[in-house]
Each structure stands twice: as C-alpha cells, then as structure tokens.
PDB file of C-alpha atoms and ligand atoms in Angstrom:
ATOM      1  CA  UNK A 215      77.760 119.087  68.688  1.00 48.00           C
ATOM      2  CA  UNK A 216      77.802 121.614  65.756  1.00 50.00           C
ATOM      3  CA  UNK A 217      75.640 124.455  65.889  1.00 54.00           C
ATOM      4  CA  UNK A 218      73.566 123.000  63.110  1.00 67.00           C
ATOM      5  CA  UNK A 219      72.553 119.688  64.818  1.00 85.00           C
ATOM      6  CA  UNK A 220      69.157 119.461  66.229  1.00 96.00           C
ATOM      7  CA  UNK A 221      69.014 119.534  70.125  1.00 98.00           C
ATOM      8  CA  UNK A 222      66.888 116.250  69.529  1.00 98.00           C
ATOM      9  CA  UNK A 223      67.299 113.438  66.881  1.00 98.00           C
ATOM     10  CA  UNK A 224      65.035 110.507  66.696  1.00 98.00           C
ATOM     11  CA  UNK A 225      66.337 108.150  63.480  1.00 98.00           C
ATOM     12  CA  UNK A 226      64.623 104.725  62.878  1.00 98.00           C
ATOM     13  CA  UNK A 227      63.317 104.386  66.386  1.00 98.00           C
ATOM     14  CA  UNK A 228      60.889 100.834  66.830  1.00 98.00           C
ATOM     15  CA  UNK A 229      59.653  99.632  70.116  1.00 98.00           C
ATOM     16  CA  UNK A 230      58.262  96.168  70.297  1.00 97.00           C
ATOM     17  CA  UNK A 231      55.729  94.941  73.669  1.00 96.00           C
ATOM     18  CA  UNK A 232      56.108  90.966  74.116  1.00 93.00           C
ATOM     19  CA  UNK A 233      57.823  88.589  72.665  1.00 90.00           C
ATOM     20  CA  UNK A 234      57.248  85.687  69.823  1.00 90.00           C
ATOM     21  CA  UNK A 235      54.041  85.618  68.264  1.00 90.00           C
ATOM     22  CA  UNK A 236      52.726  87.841  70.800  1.00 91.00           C
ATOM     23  CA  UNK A 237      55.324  90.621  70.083  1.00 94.00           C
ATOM     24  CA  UNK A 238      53.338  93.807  68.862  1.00 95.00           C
ATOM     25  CA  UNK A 239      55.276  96.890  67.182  1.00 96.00           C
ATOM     26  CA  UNK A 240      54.110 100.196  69.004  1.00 98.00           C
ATOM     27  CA  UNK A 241      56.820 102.258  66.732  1.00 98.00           C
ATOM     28  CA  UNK A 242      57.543 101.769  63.667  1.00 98.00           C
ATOM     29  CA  UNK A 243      60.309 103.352  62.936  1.00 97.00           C
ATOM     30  CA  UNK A 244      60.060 107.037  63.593  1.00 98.00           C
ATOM     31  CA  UNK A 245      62.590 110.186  62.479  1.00 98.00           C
ATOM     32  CA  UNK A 246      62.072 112.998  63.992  1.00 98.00           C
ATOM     33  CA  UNK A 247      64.210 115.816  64.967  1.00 98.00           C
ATOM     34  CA  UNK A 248      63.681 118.711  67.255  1.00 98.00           C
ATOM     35  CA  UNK A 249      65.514 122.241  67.541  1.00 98.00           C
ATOM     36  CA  UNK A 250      66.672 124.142  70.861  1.00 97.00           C
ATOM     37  CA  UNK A 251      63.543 126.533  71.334  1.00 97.00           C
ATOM     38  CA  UNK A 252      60.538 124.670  69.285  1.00 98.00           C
ATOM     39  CA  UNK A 253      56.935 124.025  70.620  1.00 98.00           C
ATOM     40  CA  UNK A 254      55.397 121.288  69.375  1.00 98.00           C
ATOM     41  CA  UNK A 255      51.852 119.678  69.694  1.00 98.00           C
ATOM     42  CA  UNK A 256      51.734 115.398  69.019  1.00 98.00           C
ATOM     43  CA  UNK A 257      48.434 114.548  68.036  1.00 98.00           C
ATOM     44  CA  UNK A 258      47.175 111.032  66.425  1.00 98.00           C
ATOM     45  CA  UNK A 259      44.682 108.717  67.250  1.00 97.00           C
ATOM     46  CA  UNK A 260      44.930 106.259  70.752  1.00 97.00           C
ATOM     47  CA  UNK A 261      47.297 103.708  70.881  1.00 97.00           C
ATOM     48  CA  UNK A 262      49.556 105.554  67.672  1.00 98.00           C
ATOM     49  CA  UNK A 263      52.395 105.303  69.784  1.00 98.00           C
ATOM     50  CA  UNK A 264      52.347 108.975  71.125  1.00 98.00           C
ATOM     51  CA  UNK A 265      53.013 107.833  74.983  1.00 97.00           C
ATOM     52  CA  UNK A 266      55.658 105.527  74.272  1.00 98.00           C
ATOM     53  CA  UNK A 267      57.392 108.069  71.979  1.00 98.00           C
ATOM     54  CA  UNK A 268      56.842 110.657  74.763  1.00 97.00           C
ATOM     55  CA  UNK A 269      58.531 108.073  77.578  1.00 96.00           C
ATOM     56  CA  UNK A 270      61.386 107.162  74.950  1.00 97.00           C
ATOM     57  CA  UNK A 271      62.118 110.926  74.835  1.00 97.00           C
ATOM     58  CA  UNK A 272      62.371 111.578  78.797  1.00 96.00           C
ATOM     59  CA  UNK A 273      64.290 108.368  79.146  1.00 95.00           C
ATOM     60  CA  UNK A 274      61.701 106.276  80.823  1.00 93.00           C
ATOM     61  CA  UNK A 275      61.921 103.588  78.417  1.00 94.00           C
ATOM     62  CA  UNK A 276      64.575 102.301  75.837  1.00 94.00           C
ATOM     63  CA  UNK A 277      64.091 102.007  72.109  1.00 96.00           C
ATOM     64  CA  UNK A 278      64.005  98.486  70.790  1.00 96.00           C
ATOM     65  CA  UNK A 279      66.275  99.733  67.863  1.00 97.00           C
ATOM     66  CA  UNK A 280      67.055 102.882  66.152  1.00 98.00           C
ATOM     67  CA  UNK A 281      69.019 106.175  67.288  1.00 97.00           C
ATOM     68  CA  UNK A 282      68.020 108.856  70.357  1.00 98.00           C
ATOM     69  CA  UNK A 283      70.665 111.740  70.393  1.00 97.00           C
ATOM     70  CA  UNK A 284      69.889 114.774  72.555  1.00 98.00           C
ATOM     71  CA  UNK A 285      72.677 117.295  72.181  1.00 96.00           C
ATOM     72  CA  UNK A 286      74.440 115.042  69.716  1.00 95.00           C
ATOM     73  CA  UNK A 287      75.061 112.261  73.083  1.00 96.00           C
ATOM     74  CA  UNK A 288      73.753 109.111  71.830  1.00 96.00           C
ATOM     75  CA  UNK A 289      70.791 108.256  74.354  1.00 97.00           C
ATOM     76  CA  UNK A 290      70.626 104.762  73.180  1.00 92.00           C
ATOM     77  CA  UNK A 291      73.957 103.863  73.953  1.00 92.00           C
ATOM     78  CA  UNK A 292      74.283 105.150  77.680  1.00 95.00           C
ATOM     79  CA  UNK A 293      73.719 103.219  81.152  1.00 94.00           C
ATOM     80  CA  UNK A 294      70.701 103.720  83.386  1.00 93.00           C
ATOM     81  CA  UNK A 295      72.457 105.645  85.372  1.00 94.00           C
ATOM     82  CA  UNK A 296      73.857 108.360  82.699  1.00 95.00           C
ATOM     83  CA  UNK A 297      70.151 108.225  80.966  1.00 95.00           C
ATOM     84  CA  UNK A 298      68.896 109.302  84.833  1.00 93.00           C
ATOM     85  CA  UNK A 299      71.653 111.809  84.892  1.00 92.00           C
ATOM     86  CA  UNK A 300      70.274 113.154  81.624  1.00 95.00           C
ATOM     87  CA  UNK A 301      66.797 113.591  83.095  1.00 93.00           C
ATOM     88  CA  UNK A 302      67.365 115.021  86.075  1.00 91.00           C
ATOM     89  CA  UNK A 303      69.535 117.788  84.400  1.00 92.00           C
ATOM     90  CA  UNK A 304      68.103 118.432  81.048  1.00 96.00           C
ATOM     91  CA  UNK A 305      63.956 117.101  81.120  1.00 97.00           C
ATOM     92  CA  UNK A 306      61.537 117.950  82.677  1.00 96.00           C
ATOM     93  CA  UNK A 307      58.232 115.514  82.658  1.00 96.00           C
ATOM     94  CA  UNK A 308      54.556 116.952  83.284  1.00 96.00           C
ATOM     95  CA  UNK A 309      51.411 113.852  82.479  1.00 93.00           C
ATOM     96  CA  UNK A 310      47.623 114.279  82.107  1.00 92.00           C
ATOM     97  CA  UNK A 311      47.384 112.544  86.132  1.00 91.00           C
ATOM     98  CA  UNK A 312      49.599 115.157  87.937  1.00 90.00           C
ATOM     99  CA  UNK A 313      51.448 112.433  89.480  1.00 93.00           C
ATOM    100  CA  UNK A 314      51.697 114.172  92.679  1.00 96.00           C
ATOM    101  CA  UNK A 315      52.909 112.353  96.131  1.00 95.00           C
ATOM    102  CA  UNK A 316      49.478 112.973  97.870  1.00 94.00           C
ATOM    103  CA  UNK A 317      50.230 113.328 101.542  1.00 92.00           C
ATOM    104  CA  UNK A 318      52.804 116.229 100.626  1.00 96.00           C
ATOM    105  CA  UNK A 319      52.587 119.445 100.259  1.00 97.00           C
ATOM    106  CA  UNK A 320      53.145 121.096  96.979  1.00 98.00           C
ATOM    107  CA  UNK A 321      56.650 122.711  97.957  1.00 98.00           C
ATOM    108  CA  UNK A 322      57.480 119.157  98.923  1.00 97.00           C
ATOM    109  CA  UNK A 323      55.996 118.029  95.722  1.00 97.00           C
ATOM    110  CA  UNK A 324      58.191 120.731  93.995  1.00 98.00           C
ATOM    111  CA  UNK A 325      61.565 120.223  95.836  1.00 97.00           C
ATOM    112  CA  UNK A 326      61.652 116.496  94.971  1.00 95.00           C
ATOM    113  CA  UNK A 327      63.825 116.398  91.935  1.00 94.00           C
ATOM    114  CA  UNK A 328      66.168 118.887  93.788  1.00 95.00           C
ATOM    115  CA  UNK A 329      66.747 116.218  96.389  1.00 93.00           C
ATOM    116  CA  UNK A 330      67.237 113.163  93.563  1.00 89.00           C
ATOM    117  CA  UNK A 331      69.798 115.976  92.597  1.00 88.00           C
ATOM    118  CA  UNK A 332      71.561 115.790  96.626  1.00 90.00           C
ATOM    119  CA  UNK A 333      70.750 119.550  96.736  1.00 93.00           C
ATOM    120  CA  UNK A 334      70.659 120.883 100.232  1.00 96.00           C
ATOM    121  CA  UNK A 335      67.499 121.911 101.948  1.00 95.00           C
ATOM    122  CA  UNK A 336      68.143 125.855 101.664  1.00 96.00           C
ATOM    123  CA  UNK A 337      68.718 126.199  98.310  1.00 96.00           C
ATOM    124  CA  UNK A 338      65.837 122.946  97.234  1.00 97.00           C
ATOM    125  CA  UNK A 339      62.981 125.436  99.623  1.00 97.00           C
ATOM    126  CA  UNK A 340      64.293 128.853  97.749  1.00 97.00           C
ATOM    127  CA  UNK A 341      64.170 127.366  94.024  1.00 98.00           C
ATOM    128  CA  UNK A 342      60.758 125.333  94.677  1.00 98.00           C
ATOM    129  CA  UNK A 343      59.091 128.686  96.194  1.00 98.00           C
ATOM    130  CA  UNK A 344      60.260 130.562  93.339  1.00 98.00           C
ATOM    131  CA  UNK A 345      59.115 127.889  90.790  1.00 98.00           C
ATOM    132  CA  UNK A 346      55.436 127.446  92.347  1.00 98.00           C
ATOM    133  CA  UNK A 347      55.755 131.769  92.782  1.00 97.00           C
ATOM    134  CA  UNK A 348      56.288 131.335  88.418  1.00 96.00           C
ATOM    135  CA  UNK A 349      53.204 128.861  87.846  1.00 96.00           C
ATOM    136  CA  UNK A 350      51.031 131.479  90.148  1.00 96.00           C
ATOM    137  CA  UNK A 351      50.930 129.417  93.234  1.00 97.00           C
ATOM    138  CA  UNK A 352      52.468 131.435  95.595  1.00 97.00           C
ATOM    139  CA  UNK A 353      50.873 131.266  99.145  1.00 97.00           C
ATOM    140  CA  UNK A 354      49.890 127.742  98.418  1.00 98.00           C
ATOM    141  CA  UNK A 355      53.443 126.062  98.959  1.00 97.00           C
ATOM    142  CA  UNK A 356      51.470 124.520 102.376  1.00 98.00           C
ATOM    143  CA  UNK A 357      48.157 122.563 100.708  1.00 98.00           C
ATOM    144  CA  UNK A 358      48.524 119.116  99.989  1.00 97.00           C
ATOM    145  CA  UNK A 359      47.326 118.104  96.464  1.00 96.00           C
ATOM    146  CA  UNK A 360      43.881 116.808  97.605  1.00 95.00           C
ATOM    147  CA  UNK A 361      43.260 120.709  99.111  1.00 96.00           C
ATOM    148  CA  UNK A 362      44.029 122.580  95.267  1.00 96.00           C
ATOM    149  CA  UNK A 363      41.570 121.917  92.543  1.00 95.00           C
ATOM    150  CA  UNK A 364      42.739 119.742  89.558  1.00 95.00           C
ATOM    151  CA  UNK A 365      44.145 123.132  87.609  1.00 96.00           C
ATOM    152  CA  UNK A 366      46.287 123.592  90.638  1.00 97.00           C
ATOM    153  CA  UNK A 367      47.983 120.261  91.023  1.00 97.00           C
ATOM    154  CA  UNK A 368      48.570 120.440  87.528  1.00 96.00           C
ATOM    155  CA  UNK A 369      49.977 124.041  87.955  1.00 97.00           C
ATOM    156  CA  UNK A 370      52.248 122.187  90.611  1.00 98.00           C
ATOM    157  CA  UNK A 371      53.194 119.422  88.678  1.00 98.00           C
ATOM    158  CA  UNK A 372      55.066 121.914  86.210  1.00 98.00           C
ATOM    159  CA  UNK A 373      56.462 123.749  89.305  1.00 98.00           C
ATOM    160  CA  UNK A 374      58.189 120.398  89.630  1.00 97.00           C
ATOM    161  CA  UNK A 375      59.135 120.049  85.888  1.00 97.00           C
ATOM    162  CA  UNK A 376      60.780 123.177  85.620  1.00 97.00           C
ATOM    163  CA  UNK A 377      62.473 123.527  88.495  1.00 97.00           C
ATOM    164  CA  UNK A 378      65.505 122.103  87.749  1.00 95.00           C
ATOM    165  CA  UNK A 379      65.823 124.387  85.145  1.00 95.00           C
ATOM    166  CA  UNK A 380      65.233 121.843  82.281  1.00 97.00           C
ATOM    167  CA  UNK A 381      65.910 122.134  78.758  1.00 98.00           C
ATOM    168  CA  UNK A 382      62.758 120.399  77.456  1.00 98.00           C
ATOM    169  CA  UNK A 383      59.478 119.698  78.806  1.00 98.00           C
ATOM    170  CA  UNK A 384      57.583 116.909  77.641  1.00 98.00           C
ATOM    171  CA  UNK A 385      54.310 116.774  78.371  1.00 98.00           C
ATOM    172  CA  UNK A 386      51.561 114.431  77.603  1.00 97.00           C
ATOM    173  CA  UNK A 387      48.419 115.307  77.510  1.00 97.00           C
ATOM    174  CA  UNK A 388      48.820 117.970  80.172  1.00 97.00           C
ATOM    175  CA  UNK A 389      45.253 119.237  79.650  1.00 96.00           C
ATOM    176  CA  UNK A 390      43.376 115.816  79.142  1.00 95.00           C
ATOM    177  CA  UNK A 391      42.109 116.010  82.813  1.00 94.00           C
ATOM    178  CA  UNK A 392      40.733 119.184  83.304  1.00 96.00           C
ATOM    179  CA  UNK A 393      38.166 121.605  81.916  1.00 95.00           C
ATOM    180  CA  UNK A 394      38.828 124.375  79.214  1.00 95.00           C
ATOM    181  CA  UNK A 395      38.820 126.874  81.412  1.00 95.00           C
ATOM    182  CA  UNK A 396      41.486 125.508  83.536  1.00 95.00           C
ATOM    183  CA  UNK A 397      43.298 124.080  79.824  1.00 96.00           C
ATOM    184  CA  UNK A 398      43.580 127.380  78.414  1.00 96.00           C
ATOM    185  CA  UNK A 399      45.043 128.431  81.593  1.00 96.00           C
ATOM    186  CA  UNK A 400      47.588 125.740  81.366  1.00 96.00           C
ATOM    187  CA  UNK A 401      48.345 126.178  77.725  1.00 97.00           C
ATOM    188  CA  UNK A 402      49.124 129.467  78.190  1.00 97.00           C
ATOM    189  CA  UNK A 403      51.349 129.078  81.244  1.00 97.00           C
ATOM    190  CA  UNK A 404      52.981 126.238  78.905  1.00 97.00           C
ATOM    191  CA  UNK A 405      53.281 128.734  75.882  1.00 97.00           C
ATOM    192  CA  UNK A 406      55.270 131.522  78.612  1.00 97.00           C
ATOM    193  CA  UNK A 407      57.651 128.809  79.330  1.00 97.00           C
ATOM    194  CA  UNK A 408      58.498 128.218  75.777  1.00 97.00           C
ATOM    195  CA  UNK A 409      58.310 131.888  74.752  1.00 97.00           C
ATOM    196  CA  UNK A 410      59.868 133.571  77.532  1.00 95.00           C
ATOM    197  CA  UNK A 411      62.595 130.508  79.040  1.00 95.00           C
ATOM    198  CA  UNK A 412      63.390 128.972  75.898  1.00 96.00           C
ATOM    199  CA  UNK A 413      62.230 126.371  77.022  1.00 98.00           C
ATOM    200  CA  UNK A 414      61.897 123.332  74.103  1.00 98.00           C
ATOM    201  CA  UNK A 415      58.228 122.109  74.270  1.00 98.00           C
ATOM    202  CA  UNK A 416      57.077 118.569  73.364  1.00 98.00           C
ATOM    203  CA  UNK A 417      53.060 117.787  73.919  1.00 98.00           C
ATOM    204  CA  UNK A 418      50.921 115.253  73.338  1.00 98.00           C
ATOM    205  CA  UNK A 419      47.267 116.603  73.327  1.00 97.00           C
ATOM    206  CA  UNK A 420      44.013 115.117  71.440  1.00 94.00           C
ATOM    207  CA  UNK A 421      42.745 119.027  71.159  1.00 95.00           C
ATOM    208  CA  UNK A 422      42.859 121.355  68.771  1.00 95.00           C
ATOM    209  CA  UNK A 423      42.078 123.923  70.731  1.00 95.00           C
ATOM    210  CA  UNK A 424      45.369 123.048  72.590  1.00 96.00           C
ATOM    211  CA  UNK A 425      47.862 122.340  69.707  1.00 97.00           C
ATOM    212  CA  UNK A 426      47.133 125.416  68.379  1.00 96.00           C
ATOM    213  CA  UNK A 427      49.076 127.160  70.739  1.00 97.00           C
ATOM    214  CA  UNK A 428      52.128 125.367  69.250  1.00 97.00           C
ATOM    215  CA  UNK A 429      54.086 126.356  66.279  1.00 96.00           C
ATOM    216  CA  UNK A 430      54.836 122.289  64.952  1.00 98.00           C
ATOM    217  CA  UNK A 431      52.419 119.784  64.566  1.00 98.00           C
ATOM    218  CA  UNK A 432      53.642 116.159  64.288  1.00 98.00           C
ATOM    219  CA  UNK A 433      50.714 113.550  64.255  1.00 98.00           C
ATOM    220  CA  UNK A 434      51.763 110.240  64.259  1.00 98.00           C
ATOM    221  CA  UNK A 435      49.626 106.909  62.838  1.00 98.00           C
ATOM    222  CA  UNK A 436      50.235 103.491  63.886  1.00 97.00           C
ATOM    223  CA  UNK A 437      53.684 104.099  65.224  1.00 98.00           C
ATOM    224  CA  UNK A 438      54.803 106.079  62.566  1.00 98.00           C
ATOM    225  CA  UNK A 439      54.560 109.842  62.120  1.00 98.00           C
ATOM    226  CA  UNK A 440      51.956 110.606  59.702  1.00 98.00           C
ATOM    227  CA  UNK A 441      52.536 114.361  59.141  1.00 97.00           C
ATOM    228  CA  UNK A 442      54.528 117.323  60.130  1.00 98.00           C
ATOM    229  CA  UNK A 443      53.936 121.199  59.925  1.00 96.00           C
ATOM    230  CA  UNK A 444      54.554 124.152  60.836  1.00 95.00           C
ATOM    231  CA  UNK A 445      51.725 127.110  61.884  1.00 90.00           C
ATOM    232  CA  UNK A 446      51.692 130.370  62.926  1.00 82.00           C
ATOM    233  CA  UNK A 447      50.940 130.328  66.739  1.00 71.00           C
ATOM    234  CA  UNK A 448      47.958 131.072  68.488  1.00 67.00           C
ATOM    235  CA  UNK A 449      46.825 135.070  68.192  1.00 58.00           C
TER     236      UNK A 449
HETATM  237  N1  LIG B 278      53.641  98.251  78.342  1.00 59.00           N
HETATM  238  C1  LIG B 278      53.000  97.882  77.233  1.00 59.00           C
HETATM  239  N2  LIG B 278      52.860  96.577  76.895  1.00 59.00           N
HETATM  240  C2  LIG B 278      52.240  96.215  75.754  1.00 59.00           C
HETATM  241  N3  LIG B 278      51.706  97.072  74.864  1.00 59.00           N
HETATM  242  C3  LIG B 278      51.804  98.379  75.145  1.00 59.00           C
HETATM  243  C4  LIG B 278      52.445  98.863  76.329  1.00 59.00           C
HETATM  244  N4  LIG B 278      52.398 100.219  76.324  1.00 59.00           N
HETATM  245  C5  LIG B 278      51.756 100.561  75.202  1.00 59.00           C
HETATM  246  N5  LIG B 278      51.399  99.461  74.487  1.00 59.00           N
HETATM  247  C6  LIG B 278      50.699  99.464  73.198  1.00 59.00           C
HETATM  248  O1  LIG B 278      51.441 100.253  72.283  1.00 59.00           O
HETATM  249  C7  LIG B 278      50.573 101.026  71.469  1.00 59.00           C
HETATM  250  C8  LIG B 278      50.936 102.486  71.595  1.00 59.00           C
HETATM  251  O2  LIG B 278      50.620 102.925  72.907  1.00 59.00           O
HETATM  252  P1  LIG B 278      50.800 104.426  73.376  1.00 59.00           P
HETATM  253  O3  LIG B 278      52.149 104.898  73.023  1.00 59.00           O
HETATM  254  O4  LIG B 278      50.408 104.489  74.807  1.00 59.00           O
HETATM  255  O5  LIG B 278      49.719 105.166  72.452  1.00 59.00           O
HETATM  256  P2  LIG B 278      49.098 106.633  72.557  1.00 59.00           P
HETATM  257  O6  LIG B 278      49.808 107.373  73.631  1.00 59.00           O
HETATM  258  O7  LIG B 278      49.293 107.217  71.192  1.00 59.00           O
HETATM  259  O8  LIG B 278      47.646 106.430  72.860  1.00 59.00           O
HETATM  260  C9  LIG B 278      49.149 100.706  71.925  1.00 59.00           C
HETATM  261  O9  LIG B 278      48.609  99.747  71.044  1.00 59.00           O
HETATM  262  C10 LIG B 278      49.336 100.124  73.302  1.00 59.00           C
HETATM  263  O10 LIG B 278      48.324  99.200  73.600  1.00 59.00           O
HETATM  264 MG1  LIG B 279      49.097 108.213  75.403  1.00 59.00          MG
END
C-alpha cells in the first residue's frame, strides 16, 4: 500500500439476485473510494442498493464482478476464511435491529467477537467492560437486551462493533429504529468514535438530521451512486 491509496476502493462493483430471466441487478457498477479517517452518510431511496453495498463492504456478501480492496488487499480475490479474518480484525458492523443474542447479557453480547477471535476469558471480560464503560453503559454489563430500552441495545450493539478495535464501522441505518432523542444520542456517540478513535465511518441513514453529522455524502440511485460531497460537519 502507498500512502496515497485509499484505505477503501470500490471499482466497477455489480451484484446480480437470481438467475436467467429472473436475474435482477441491485449494483450497477459502483466506484467509490474511502480514506483512513472519513465519515460518511449513504442516503438514496429503498431498494438503491445501499444494504447490499453496506454487506459487500463488511464482507457479508461477494460482488458479482468488479474490484473491493481495503488496504490495497484485493477483497474479491480472498477465501471465506481470509474475508472472515478481515472482519473480525479490521470491521466492525452495527444494523438498524441491534442484532443482539437475547437471552445474554450485554457483556456477553459485547465479548462475542473476542471469542470468534479465541481470546481468553480475562482479557474478552476487561475489553468488553471497558467498551460498554465508552458507549456509557457502565453498570449495565448484567441486563439482558429485553431489560435496556431500544437506545441501549443499540448503545450495546456498538460496544460490540468496536471492541475489537476496528478500523471501520459500517453502519446501516443505526438510528432507523429509535426516536430522535435517542438518534441524536447515537449520532453523536457515532461522531466521538470517528473524531476522537479515528475511526473510518460508513452509514446508511434515510435522515437528514442524521447525515448531517457526517462530513461525505454519497447517495446512491438504482445501484449506482448518484452524487458525492463533501460538508462541513454538524455545529
Ligand atoms: N437477497 C436478495 N435477493 C433478491 N433481491 C434482493 C436481495 N437483497 C436485496 N435485493 C434487492 O436488491 C435491491 C437493493 O436492495 P438493498 O441493497 O437492500 O437496498 P437499500 O438498502 O438501498 O434499501 C432491492 O431491489 C432489493 O429488493
Ligand atoms: Mg437497506
């Protein structure tokens, strides 16, 4: 990797659902490229292709064709098993349902990447505590998802993202479930990570109110991205 390469690089990505007549093209071909340290808001209309961008991205799902190279490693090219290496260590994956194991408590909930990872138990309780202590959960490491309100699970649900100490976070539509209250909350808890970790930011939202706190927007139209700019970030 030179230092001028972008930490992500999407070139002539398509996906295509089905088969034969019934194939349908969810991307079109997209270019995109991301640098180490950005925070940016994806916005377009339902069924643009946001999602499937987003899961192409964490390494979720595989392009149909076209190029994925995160830290100049081509993405397209590796097994499963180096794309789940790349995933554990690098990104970090928050979605608008939480996604939480329900009958576990949140410092489970939080240590479970750290045991995909074969980390033992004294160091996974340590870095989840400290991880729900950063999203302001601290005393709550006991309560089982259906005992915190839907701002909390999503509070745990980045405690989990981040605490592998990812690279990027890619979230879609983090806020979509919950009220603006609790989506400011969220945004700006979002907007620490990226200002104060470095962390790289990728988010789908629908809201304004919510993309501005990023300093890219990229809206995308029928599986193609429609525009791209830059703004000054929320006051
Ligand atoms: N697993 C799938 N099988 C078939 N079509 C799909 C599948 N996932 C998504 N699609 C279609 O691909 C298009 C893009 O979907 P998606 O990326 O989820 O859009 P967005 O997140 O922007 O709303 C939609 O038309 C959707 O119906
Ligand atoms: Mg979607």
């Amino acid at each position: 990797m030179t230092a001028a390469s972008p930490l992500i690089r999407l070139a002539g990505i398509t996906r295509t659902y089905g088969a034969g007549a019934a194939a349908f093209q969810a991307l079109n071909g997209i270019d995109l490229e991301i640098d180490e340290g950005e925070f940016v808001a994806v916005m377009g209309p339902s069924g643009s292709g946001k999602s499937t961008v987003m899961n192409i991205l964490g390494c979720l799902d595989s392009p149909t064709a076209g190029s994925y190279t995160f830290q100049g490693a081509h993405v397209e090219s590796m097994t499963r098993d180096q794309r789940a290496l790349l995933r554990r260590h690098f990104l970090g994956f928050v979605f608008q349902g939480f996604n939480l194991l329900s009958r576990t408590t949140a410092l489970e909930n939080v240590e479970l990447p750290l045991i995909y990872r074969g980390e033992p138990a004294t160091s996974r309780h340590a870095a989840a505590r400290a991880a729900l202590q950063q999203v302001g959960l601290a005393g709550w490491e006991d309560h089982a998802p259906n005992e915190l309100s839907g701002g909390q699970q999503q509070r745990v649900a980045i405690a989990r993202a981040i605490v592998t100490d990812p690279k990027v976070l890619l979230a879609d539509e983090p806020t979509g479930n919950l009220d603006t209250h609790n989506s400011c909350e969220i945004m700006e808890l979002i907007s620490g990570l990226n200002r104060d970790r470095g962390i790289t930011v990728l988010m789908v939202t629908h809201e304004p109110d919510m993309a501005a706190y990023a300093r890219r927007v990229v809206r995308f139209k029928d599986g193609r991205v429609d525009s791209d700019h830059r703004q000054e970030e929320r006051a």
